[in-house]
PDB file of C-alpha atoms in Angstrom:
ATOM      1  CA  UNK A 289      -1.574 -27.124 -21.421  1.00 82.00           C
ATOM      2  CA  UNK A 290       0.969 -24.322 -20.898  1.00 93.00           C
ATOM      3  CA  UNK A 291       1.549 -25.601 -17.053  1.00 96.00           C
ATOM      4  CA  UNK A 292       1.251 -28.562 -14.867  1.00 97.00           C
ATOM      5  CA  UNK A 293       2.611 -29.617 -11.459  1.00 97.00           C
ATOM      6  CA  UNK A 294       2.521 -33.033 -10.078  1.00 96.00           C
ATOM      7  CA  UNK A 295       3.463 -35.321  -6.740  1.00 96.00           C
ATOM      8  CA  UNK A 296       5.154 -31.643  -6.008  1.00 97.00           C
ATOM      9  CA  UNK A 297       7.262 -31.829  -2.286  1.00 97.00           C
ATOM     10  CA  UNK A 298       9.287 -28.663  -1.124  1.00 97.00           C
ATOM     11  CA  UNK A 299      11.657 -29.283   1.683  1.00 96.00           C
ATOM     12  CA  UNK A 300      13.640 -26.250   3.818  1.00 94.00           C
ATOM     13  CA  UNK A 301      16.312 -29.050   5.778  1.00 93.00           C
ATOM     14  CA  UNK A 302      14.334 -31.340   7.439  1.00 94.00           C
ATOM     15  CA  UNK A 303      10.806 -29.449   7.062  1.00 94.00           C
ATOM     16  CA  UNK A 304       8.132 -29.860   4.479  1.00 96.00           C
ATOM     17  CA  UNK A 305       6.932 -26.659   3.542  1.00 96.00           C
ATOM     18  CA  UNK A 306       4.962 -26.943   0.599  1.00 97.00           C
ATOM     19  CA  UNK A 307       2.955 -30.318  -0.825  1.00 97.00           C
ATOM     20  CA  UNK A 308       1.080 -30.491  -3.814  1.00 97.00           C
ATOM     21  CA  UNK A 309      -0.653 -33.615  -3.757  1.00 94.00           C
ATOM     22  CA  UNK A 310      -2.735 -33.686  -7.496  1.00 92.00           C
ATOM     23  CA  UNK A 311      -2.407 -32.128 -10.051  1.00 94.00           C
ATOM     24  CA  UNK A 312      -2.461 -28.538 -10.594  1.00 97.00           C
ATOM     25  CA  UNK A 313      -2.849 -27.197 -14.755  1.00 97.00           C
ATOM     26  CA  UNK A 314      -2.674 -24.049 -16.004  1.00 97.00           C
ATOM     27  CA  UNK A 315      -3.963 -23.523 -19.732  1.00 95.00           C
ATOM     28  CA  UNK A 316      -3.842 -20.666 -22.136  1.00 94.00           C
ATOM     29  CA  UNK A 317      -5.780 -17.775 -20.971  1.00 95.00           C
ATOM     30  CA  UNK A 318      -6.307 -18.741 -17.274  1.00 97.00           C
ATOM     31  CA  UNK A 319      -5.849 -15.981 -14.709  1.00 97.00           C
ATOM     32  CA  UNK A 320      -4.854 -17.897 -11.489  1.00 98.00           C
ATOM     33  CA  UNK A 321      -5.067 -16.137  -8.256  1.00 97.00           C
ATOM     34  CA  UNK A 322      -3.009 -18.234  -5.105  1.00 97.00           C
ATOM     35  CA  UNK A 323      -4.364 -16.757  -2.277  1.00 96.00           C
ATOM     36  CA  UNK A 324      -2.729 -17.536   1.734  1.00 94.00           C
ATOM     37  CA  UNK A 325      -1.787 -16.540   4.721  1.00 90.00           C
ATOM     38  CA  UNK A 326       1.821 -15.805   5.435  1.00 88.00           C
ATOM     39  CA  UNK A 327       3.645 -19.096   5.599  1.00 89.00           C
ATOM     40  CA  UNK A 328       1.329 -21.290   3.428  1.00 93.00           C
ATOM     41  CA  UNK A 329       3.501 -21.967   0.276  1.00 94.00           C
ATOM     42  CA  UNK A 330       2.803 -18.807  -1.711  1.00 94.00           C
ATOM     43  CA  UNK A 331       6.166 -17.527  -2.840  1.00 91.00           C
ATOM     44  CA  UNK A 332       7.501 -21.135  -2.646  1.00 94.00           C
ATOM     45  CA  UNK A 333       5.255 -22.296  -5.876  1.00 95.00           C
ATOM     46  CA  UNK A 334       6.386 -19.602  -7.619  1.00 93.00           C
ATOM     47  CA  UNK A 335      10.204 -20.286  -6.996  1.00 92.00           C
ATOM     48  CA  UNK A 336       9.844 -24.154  -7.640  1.00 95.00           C
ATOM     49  CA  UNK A 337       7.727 -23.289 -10.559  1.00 93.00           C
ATOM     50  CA  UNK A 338      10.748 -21.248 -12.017  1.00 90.00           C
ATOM     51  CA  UNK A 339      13.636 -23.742 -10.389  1.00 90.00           C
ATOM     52  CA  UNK A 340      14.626 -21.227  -7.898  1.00 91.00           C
ATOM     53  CA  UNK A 341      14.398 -23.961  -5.074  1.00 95.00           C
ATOM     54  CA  UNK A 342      14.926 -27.837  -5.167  1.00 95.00           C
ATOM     55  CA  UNK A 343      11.709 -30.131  -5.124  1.00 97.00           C
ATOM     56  CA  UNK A 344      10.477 -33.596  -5.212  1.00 97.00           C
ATOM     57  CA  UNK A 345       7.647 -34.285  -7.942  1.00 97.00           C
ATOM     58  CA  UNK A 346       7.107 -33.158 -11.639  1.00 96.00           C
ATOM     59  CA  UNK A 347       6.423 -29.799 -13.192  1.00 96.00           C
ATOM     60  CA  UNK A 348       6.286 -29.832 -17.088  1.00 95.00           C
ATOM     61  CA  UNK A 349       5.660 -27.062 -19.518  1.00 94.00           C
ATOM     62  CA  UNK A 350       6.160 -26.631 -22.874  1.00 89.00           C
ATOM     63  CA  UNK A 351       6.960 -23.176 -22.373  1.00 92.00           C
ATOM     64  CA  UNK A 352      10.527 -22.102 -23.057  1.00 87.00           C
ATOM     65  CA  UNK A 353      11.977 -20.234 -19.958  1.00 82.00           C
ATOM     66  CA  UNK A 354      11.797 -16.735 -21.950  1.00 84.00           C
ATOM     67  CA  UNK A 355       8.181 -17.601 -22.556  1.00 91.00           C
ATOM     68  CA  UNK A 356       7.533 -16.770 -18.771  1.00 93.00           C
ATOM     69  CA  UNK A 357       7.863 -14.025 -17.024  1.00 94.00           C
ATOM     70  CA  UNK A 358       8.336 -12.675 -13.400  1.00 94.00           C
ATOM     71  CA  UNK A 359       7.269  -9.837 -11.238  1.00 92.00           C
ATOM     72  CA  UNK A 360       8.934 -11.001  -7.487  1.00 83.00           C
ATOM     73  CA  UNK A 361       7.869  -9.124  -4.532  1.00 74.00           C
ATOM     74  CA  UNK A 362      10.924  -6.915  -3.746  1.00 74.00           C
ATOM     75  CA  UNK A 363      12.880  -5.463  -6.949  1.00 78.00           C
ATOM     76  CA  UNK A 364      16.023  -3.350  -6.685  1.00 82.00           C
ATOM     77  CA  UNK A 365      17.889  -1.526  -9.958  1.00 89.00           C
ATOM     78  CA  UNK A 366      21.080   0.610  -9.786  1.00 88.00           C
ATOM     79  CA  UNK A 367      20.960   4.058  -8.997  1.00 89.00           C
ATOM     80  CA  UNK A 368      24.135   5.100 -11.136  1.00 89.00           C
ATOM     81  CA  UNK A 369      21.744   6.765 -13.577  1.00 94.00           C
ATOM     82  CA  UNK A 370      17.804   7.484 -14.650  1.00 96.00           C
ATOM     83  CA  UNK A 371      15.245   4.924 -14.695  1.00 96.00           C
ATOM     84  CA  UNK A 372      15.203   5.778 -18.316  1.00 97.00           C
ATOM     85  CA  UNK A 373      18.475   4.422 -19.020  1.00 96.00           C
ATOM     86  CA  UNK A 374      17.629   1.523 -16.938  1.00 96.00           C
ATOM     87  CA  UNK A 375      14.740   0.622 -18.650  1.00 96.00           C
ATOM     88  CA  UNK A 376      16.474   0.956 -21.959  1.00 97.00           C
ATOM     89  CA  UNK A 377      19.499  -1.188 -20.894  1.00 96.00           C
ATOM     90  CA  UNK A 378      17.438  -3.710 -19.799  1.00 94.00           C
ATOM     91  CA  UNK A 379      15.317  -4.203 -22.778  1.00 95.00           C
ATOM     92  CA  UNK A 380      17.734  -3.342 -25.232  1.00 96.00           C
ATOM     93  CA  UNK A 381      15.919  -0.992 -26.833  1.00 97.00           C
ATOM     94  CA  UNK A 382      15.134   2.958 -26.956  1.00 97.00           C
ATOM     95  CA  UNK A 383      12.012   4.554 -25.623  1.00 97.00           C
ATOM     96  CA  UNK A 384      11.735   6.624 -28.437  1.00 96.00           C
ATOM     97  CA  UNK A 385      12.001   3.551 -31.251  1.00 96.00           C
ATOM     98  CA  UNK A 386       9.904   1.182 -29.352  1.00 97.00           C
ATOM     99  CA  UNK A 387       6.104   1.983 -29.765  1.00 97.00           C
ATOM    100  CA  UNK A 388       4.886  -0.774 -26.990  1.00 96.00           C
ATOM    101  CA  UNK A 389       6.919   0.501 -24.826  1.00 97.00           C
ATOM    102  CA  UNK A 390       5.845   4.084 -25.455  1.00 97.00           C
ATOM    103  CA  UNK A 391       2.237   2.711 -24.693  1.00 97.00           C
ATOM    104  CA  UNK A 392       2.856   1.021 -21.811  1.00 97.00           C
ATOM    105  CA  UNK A 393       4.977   4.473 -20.146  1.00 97.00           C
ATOM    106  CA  UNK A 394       1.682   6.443 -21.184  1.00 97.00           C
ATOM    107  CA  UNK A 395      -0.520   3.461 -20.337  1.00 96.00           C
ATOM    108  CA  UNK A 396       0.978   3.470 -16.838  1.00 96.00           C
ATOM    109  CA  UNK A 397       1.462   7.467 -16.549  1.00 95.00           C
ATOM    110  CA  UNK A 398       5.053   6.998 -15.635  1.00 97.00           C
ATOM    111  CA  UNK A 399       6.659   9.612 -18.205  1.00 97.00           C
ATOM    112  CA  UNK A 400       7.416  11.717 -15.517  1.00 96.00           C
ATOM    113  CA  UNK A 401       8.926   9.437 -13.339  1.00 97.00           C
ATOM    114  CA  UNK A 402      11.935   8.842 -16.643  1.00 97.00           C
ATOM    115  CA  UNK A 403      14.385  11.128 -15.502  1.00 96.00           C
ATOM    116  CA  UNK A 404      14.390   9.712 -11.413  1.00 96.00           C
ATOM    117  CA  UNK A 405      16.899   7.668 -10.270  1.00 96.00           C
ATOM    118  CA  UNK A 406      15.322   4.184  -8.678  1.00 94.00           C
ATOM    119  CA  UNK A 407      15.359   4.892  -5.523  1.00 94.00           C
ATOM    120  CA  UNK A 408      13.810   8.351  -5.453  1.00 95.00           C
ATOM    121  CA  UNK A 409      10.714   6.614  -7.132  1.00 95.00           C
ATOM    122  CA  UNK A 410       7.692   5.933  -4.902  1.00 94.00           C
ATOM    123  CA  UNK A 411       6.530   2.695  -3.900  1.00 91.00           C
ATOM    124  CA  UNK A 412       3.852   2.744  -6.135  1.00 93.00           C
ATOM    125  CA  UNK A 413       5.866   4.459  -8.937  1.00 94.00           C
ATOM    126  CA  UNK A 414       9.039   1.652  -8.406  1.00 93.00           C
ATOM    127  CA  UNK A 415       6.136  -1.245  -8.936  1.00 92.00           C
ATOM    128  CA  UNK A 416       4.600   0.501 -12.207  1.00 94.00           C
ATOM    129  CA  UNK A 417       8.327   0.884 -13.159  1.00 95.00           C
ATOM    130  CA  UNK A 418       8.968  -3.389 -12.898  1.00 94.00           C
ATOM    131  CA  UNK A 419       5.795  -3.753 -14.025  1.00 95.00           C
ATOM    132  CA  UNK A 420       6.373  -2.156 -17.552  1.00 96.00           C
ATOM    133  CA  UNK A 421       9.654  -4.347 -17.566  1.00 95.00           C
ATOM    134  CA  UNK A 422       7.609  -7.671 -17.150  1.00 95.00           C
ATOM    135  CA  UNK A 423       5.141  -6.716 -19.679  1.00 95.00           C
ATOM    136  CA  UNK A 424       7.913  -5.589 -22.226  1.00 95.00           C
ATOM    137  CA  UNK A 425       8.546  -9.185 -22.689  1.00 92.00           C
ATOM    138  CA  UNK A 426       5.263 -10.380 -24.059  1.00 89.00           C
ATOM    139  CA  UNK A 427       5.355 -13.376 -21.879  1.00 94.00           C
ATOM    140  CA  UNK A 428       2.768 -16.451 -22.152  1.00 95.00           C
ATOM    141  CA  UNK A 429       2.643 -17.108 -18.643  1.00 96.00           C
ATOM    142  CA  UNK A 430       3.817 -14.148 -16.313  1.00 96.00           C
ATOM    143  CA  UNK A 431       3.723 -14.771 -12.780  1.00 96.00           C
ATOM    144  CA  UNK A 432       2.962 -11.503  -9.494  1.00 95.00           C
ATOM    145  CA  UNK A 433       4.218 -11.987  -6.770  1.00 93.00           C
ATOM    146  CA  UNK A 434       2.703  -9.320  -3.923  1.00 91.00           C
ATOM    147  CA  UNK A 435       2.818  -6.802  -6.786  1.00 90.00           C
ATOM    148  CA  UNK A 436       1.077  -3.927  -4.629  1.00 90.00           C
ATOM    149  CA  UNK A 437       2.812  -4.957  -1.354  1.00 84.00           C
ATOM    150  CA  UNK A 438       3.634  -2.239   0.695  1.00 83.00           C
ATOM    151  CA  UNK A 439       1.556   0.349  -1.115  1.00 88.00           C
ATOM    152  CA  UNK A 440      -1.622   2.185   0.630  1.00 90.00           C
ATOM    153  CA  UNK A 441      -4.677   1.129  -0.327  1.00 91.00           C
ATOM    154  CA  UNK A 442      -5.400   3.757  -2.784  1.00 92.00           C
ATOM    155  CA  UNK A 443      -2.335   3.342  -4.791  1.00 91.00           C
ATOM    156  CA  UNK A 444      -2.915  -0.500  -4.561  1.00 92.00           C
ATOM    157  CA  UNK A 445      -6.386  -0.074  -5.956  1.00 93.00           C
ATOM    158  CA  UNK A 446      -5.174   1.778  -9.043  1.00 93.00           C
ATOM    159  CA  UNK A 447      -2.620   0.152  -9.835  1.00 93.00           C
ATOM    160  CA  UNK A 448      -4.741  -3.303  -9.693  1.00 95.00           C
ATOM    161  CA  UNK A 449      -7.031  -1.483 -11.596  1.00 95.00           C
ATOM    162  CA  UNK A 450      -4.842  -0.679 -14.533  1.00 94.00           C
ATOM    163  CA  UNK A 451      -3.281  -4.264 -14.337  1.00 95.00           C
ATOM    164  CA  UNK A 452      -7.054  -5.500 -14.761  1.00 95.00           C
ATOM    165  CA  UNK A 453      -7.685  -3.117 -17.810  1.00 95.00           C
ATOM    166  CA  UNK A 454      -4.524  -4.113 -19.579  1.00 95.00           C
ATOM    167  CA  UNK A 455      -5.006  -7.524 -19.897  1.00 95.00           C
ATOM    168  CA  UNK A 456      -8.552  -7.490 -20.166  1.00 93.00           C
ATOM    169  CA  UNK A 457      -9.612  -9.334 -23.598  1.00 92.00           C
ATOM    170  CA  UNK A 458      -6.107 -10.742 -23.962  1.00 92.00           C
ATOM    171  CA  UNK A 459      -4.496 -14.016 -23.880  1.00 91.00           C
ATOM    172  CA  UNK A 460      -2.206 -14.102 -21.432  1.00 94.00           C
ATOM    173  CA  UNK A 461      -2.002 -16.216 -18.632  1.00 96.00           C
ATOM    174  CA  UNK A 462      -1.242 -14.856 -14.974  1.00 97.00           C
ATOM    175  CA  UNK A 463      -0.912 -16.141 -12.237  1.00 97.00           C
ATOM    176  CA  UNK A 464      -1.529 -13.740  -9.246  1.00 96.00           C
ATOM    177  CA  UNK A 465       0.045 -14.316  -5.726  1.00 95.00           C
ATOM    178  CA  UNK A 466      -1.738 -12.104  -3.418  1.00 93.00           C
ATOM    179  CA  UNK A 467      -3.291 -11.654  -0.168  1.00 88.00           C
ATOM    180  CA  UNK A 468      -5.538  -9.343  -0.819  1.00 91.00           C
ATOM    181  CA  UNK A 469      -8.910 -10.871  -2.180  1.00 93.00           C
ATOM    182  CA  UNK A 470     -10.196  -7.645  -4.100  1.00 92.00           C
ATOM    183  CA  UNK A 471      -7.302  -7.800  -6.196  1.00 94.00           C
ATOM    184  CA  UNK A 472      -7.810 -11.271  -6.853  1.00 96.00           C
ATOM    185  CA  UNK A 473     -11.447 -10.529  -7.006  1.00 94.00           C
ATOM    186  CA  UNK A 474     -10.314  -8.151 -10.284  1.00 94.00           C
ATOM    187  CA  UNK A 475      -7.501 -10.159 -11.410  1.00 96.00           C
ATOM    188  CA  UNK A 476      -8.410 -14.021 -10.849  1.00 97.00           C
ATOM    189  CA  UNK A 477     -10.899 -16.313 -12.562  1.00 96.00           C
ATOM    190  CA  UNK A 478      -9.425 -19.456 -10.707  1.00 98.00           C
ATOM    191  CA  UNK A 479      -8.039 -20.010  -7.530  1.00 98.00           C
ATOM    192  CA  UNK A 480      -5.651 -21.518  -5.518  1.00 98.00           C
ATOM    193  CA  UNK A 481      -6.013 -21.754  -2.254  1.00 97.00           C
ATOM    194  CA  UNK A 482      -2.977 -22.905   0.585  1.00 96.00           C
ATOM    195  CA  UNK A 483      -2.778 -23.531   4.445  1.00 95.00           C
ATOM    196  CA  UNK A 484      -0.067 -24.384   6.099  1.00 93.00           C
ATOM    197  CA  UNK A 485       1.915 -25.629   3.596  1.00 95.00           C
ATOM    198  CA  UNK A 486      -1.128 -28.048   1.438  1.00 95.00           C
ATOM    199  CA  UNK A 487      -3.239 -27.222  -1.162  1.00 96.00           C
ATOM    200  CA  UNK A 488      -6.748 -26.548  -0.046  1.00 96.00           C
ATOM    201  CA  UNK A 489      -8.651 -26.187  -3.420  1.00 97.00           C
ATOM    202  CA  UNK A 490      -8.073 -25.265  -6.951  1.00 97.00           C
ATOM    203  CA  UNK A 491     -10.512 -24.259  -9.239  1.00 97.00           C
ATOM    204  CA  UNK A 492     -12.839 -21.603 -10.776  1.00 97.00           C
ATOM    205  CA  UNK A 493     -13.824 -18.758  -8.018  1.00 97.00           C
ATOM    206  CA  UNK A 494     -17.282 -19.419  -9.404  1.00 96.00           C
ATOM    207  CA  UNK A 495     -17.453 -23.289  -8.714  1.00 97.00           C
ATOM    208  CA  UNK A 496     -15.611 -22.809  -5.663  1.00 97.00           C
ATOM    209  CA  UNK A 497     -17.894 -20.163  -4.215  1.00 97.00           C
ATOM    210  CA  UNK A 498     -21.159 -22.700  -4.641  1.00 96.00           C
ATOM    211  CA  UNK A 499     -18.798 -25.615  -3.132  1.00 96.00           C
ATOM    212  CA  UNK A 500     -18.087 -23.881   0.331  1.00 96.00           C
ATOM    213  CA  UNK A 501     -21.017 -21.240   0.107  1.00 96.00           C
ATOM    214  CA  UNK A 502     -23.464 -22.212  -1.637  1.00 95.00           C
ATOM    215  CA  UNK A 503     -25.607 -19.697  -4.313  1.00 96.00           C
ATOM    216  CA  UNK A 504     -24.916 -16.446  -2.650  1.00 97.00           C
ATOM    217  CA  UNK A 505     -24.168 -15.078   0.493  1.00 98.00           C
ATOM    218  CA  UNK A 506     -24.991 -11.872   3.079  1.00 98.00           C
ATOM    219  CA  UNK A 507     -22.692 -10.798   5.217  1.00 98.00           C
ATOM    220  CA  UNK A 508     -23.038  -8.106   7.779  1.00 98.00           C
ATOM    221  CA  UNK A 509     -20.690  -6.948  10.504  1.00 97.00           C
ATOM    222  CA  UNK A 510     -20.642  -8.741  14.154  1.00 97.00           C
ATOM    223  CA  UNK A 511     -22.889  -7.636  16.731  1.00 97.00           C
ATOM    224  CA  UNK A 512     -24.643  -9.239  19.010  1.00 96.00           C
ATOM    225  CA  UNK A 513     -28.134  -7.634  18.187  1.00 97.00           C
ATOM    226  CA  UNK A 514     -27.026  -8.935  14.191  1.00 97.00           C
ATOM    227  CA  UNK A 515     -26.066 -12.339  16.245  1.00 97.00           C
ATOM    228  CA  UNK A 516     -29.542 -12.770  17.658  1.00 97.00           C
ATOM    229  CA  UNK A 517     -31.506 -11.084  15.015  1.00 97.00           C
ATOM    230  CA  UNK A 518     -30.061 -13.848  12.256  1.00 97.00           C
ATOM    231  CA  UNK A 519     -29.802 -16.694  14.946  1.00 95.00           C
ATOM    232  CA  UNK A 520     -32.611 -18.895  12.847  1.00 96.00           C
ATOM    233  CA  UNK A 521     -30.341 -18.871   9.961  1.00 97.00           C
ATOM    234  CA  UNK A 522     -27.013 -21.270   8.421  1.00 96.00           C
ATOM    235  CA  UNK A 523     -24.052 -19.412   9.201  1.00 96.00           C
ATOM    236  CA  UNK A 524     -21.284 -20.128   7.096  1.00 97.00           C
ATOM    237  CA  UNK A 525     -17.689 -19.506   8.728  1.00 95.00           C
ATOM    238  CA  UNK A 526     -16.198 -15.779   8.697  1.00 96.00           C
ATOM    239  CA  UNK A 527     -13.721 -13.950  10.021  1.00 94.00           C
ATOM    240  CA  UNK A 528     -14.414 -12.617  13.816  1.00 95.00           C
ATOM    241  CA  UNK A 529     -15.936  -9.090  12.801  1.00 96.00           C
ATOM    242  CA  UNK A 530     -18.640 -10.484   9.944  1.00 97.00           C
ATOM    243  CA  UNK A 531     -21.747 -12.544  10.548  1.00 98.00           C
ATOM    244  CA  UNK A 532     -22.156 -14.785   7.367  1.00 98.00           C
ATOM    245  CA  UNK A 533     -25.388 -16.202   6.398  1.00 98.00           C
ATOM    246  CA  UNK A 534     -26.028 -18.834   3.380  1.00 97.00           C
ATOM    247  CA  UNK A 535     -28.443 -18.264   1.017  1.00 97.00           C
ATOM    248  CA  UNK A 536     -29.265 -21.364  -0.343  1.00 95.00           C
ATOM    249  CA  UNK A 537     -32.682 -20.329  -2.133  1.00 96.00           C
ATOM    250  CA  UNK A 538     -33.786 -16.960  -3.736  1.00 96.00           C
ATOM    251  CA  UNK A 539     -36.515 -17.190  -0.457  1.00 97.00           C
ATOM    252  CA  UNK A 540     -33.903 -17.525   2.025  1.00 97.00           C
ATOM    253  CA  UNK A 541     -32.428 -14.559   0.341  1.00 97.00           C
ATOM    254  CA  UNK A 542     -35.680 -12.470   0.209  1.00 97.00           C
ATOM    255  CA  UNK A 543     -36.249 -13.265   4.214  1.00 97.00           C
ATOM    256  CA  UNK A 544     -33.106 -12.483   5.178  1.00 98.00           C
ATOM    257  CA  UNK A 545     -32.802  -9.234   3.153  1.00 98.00           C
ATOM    258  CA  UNK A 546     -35.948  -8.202   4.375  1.00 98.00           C
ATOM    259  CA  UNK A 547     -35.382  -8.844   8.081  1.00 98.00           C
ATOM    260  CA  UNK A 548     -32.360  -6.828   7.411  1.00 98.00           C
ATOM    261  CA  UNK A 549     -33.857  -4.072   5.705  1.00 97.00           C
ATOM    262  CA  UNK A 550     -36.752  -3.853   8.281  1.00 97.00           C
ATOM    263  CA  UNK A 551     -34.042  -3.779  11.331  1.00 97.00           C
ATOM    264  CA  UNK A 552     -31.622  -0.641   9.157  1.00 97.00           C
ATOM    265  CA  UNK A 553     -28.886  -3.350   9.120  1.00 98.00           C
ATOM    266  CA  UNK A 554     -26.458  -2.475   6.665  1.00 98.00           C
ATOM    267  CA  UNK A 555     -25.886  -5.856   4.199  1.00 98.00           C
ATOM    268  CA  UNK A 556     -23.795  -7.103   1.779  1.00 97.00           C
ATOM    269  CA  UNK A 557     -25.271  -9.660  -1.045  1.00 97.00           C
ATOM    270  CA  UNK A 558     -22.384 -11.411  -3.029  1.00 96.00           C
ATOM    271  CA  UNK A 559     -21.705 -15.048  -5.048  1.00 95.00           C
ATOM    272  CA  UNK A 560     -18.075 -14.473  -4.958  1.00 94.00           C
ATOM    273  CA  UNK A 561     -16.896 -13.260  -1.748  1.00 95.00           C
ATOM    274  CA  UNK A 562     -13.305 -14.543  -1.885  1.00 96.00           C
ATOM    275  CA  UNK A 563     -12.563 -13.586   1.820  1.00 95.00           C
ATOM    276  CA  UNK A 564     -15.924 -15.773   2.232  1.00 96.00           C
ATOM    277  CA  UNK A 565     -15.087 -18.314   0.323  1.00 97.00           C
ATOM    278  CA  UNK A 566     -11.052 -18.614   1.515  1.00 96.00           C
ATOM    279  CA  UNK A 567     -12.697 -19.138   5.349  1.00 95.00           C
ATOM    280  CA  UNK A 568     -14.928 -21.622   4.702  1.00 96.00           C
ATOM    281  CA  UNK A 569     -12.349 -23.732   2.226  1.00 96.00           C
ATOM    282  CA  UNK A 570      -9.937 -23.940   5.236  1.00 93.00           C
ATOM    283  CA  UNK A 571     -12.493 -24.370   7.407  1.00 92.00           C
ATOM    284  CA  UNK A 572     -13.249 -28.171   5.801  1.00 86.00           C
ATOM    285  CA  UNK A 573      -9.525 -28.988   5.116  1.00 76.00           C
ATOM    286  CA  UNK A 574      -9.897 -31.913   6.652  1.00 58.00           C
ATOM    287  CA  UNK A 575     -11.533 -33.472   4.093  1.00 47.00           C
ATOM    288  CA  UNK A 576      -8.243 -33.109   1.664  1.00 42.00           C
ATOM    289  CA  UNK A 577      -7.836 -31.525  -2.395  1.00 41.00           C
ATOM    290  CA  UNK A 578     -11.373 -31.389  -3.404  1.00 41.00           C
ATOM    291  CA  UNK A 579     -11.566 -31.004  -7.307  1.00 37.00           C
ATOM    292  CA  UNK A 580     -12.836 -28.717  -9.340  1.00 36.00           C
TER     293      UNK A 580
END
């Protein structure tokens, strides 16, 4: 067990922002995506997790504290020199003597970006640049927080998309704040889901998706011709522009395909739909944690 968090209270003064009621683990390997709207305890997890802020409750790990490491969401370096001296400063090494770090510059396609000075970087360029930092330190457990935040969605996609590559096949844990579901959709093999402050669900996306959706799910946009056309079916919760209907049975699927197929509605078939699955889990917060 490289992580766990227990009886876990986070108070601002007199407010309660953040409650974790049982028990959260985090094992070798796990990729953990926390996934919530602004306000719900994101950033705050991460910070108690790393004793940035004062809590109430138990987090053990037997993970010394350069055993983890840290991308936060907003990063500034000096601008006294190149991010190549930087970099080398930082990690206490050269460029030219270090052969991981060589791969991770080419990896990353930043050589160009050596001789800039921070802030003339790009947004995109500035998080590749932290990025390599993180990595450099061949962390068990490495936390992101918002790594692509601020970037447009084509620079977010590749960048998610080398971050996905790199640690693909390797033991690493991560664990991925985001609120973005494709990049948890690429990143994540569990979640963590948080409203308001409480823990919603943790577990596998798999597991989670047949808890609140069942085996799969279409989804098509909002209209009311798709309204009344799928009116006979179970709708499962979505956000105000998609129609989502549960497909409980490979012949629910069929009909429903087919009716859409016969009426040129555009569809999409999935059995991990985070966005999906994230309405729906909130949607039954009532009922409190479920487990995994």
């Amino acid at each position: 067990m490289l992580l766990s968090i227990q009886n876990l209270t986070v108070r601002y003064g007199t407010d309660t922002v953040l409650t974790v009621a049982s028990p959260i683990d985090i094992e070798e390997g796990d990729r953990v995506g926390v996934i919530g709207s602004n306000g719900a305890g994101k950033t705050t997890l991460l910070k108690s997790i790393l004793g940035l802020v004062s809590y109430e409750g138990v987090i053990r790990t037997d993970l010394r504290p350069e055993q983890m490491a840290v991308h936060m969401q907003f990063n500034e370096y000096t601008d006294a020199c190149s991010v190549k001296y930087v970099m080398e400063a930082v990690l206490g090494t050269k460029i030219a003597r270090n052969k991981k770090l060589r791969e991770l510059i080419d990896f990353f396609e930043f050589g160009d970006c050596l001789r800039k000075k921070y802030t003339k970087l790009s947004g995109g360029q500035k998080q590749r640049f932290t990025i390599i930092m993180v990595m450099m330190q061949e962390a068990a457990l490495t936390f992101y927080d918002e790594v692509t935040s601020g970037l447009d969605f084509e620079t977010r996609q590749k960048l998610v998309e080398k971050l996905a590559e790199w640690y693909r096949g390797k033991r690493e844990s991560l664990v991925v704040v985001s609120h973005y579901y494709e990049e948890l959709d690429q990143l994540a093999d569990k979640l963590l889901i948080l409203d308001q402050g409480q823990v919603v669900d943790y577990g596998r996306k798999d597991a989670l998706f047949r808890k609140y959706c069942g085996r799969a799910v279409i989804v098509v946009n909002h209209s009311e011709e798709n309204d009344s056309l799928l009116g006979a079916y179970k709708r499962l919760s979505a956000p105000a522009h998609l129609i989502a209907v549960a497909c409980d049975s490979q012949e629910t699927e069929k009909s429903v395909t087919e009716l859409l197929r016969n009426h040129d509605v555009n569809y999409k078939r999935s059995n991990n739909d985070i966005e999906i699955l994230y309405t729906n889990a909130k949607a039954v917060k009532g009922g409190g944690f479920h487990a995994k």
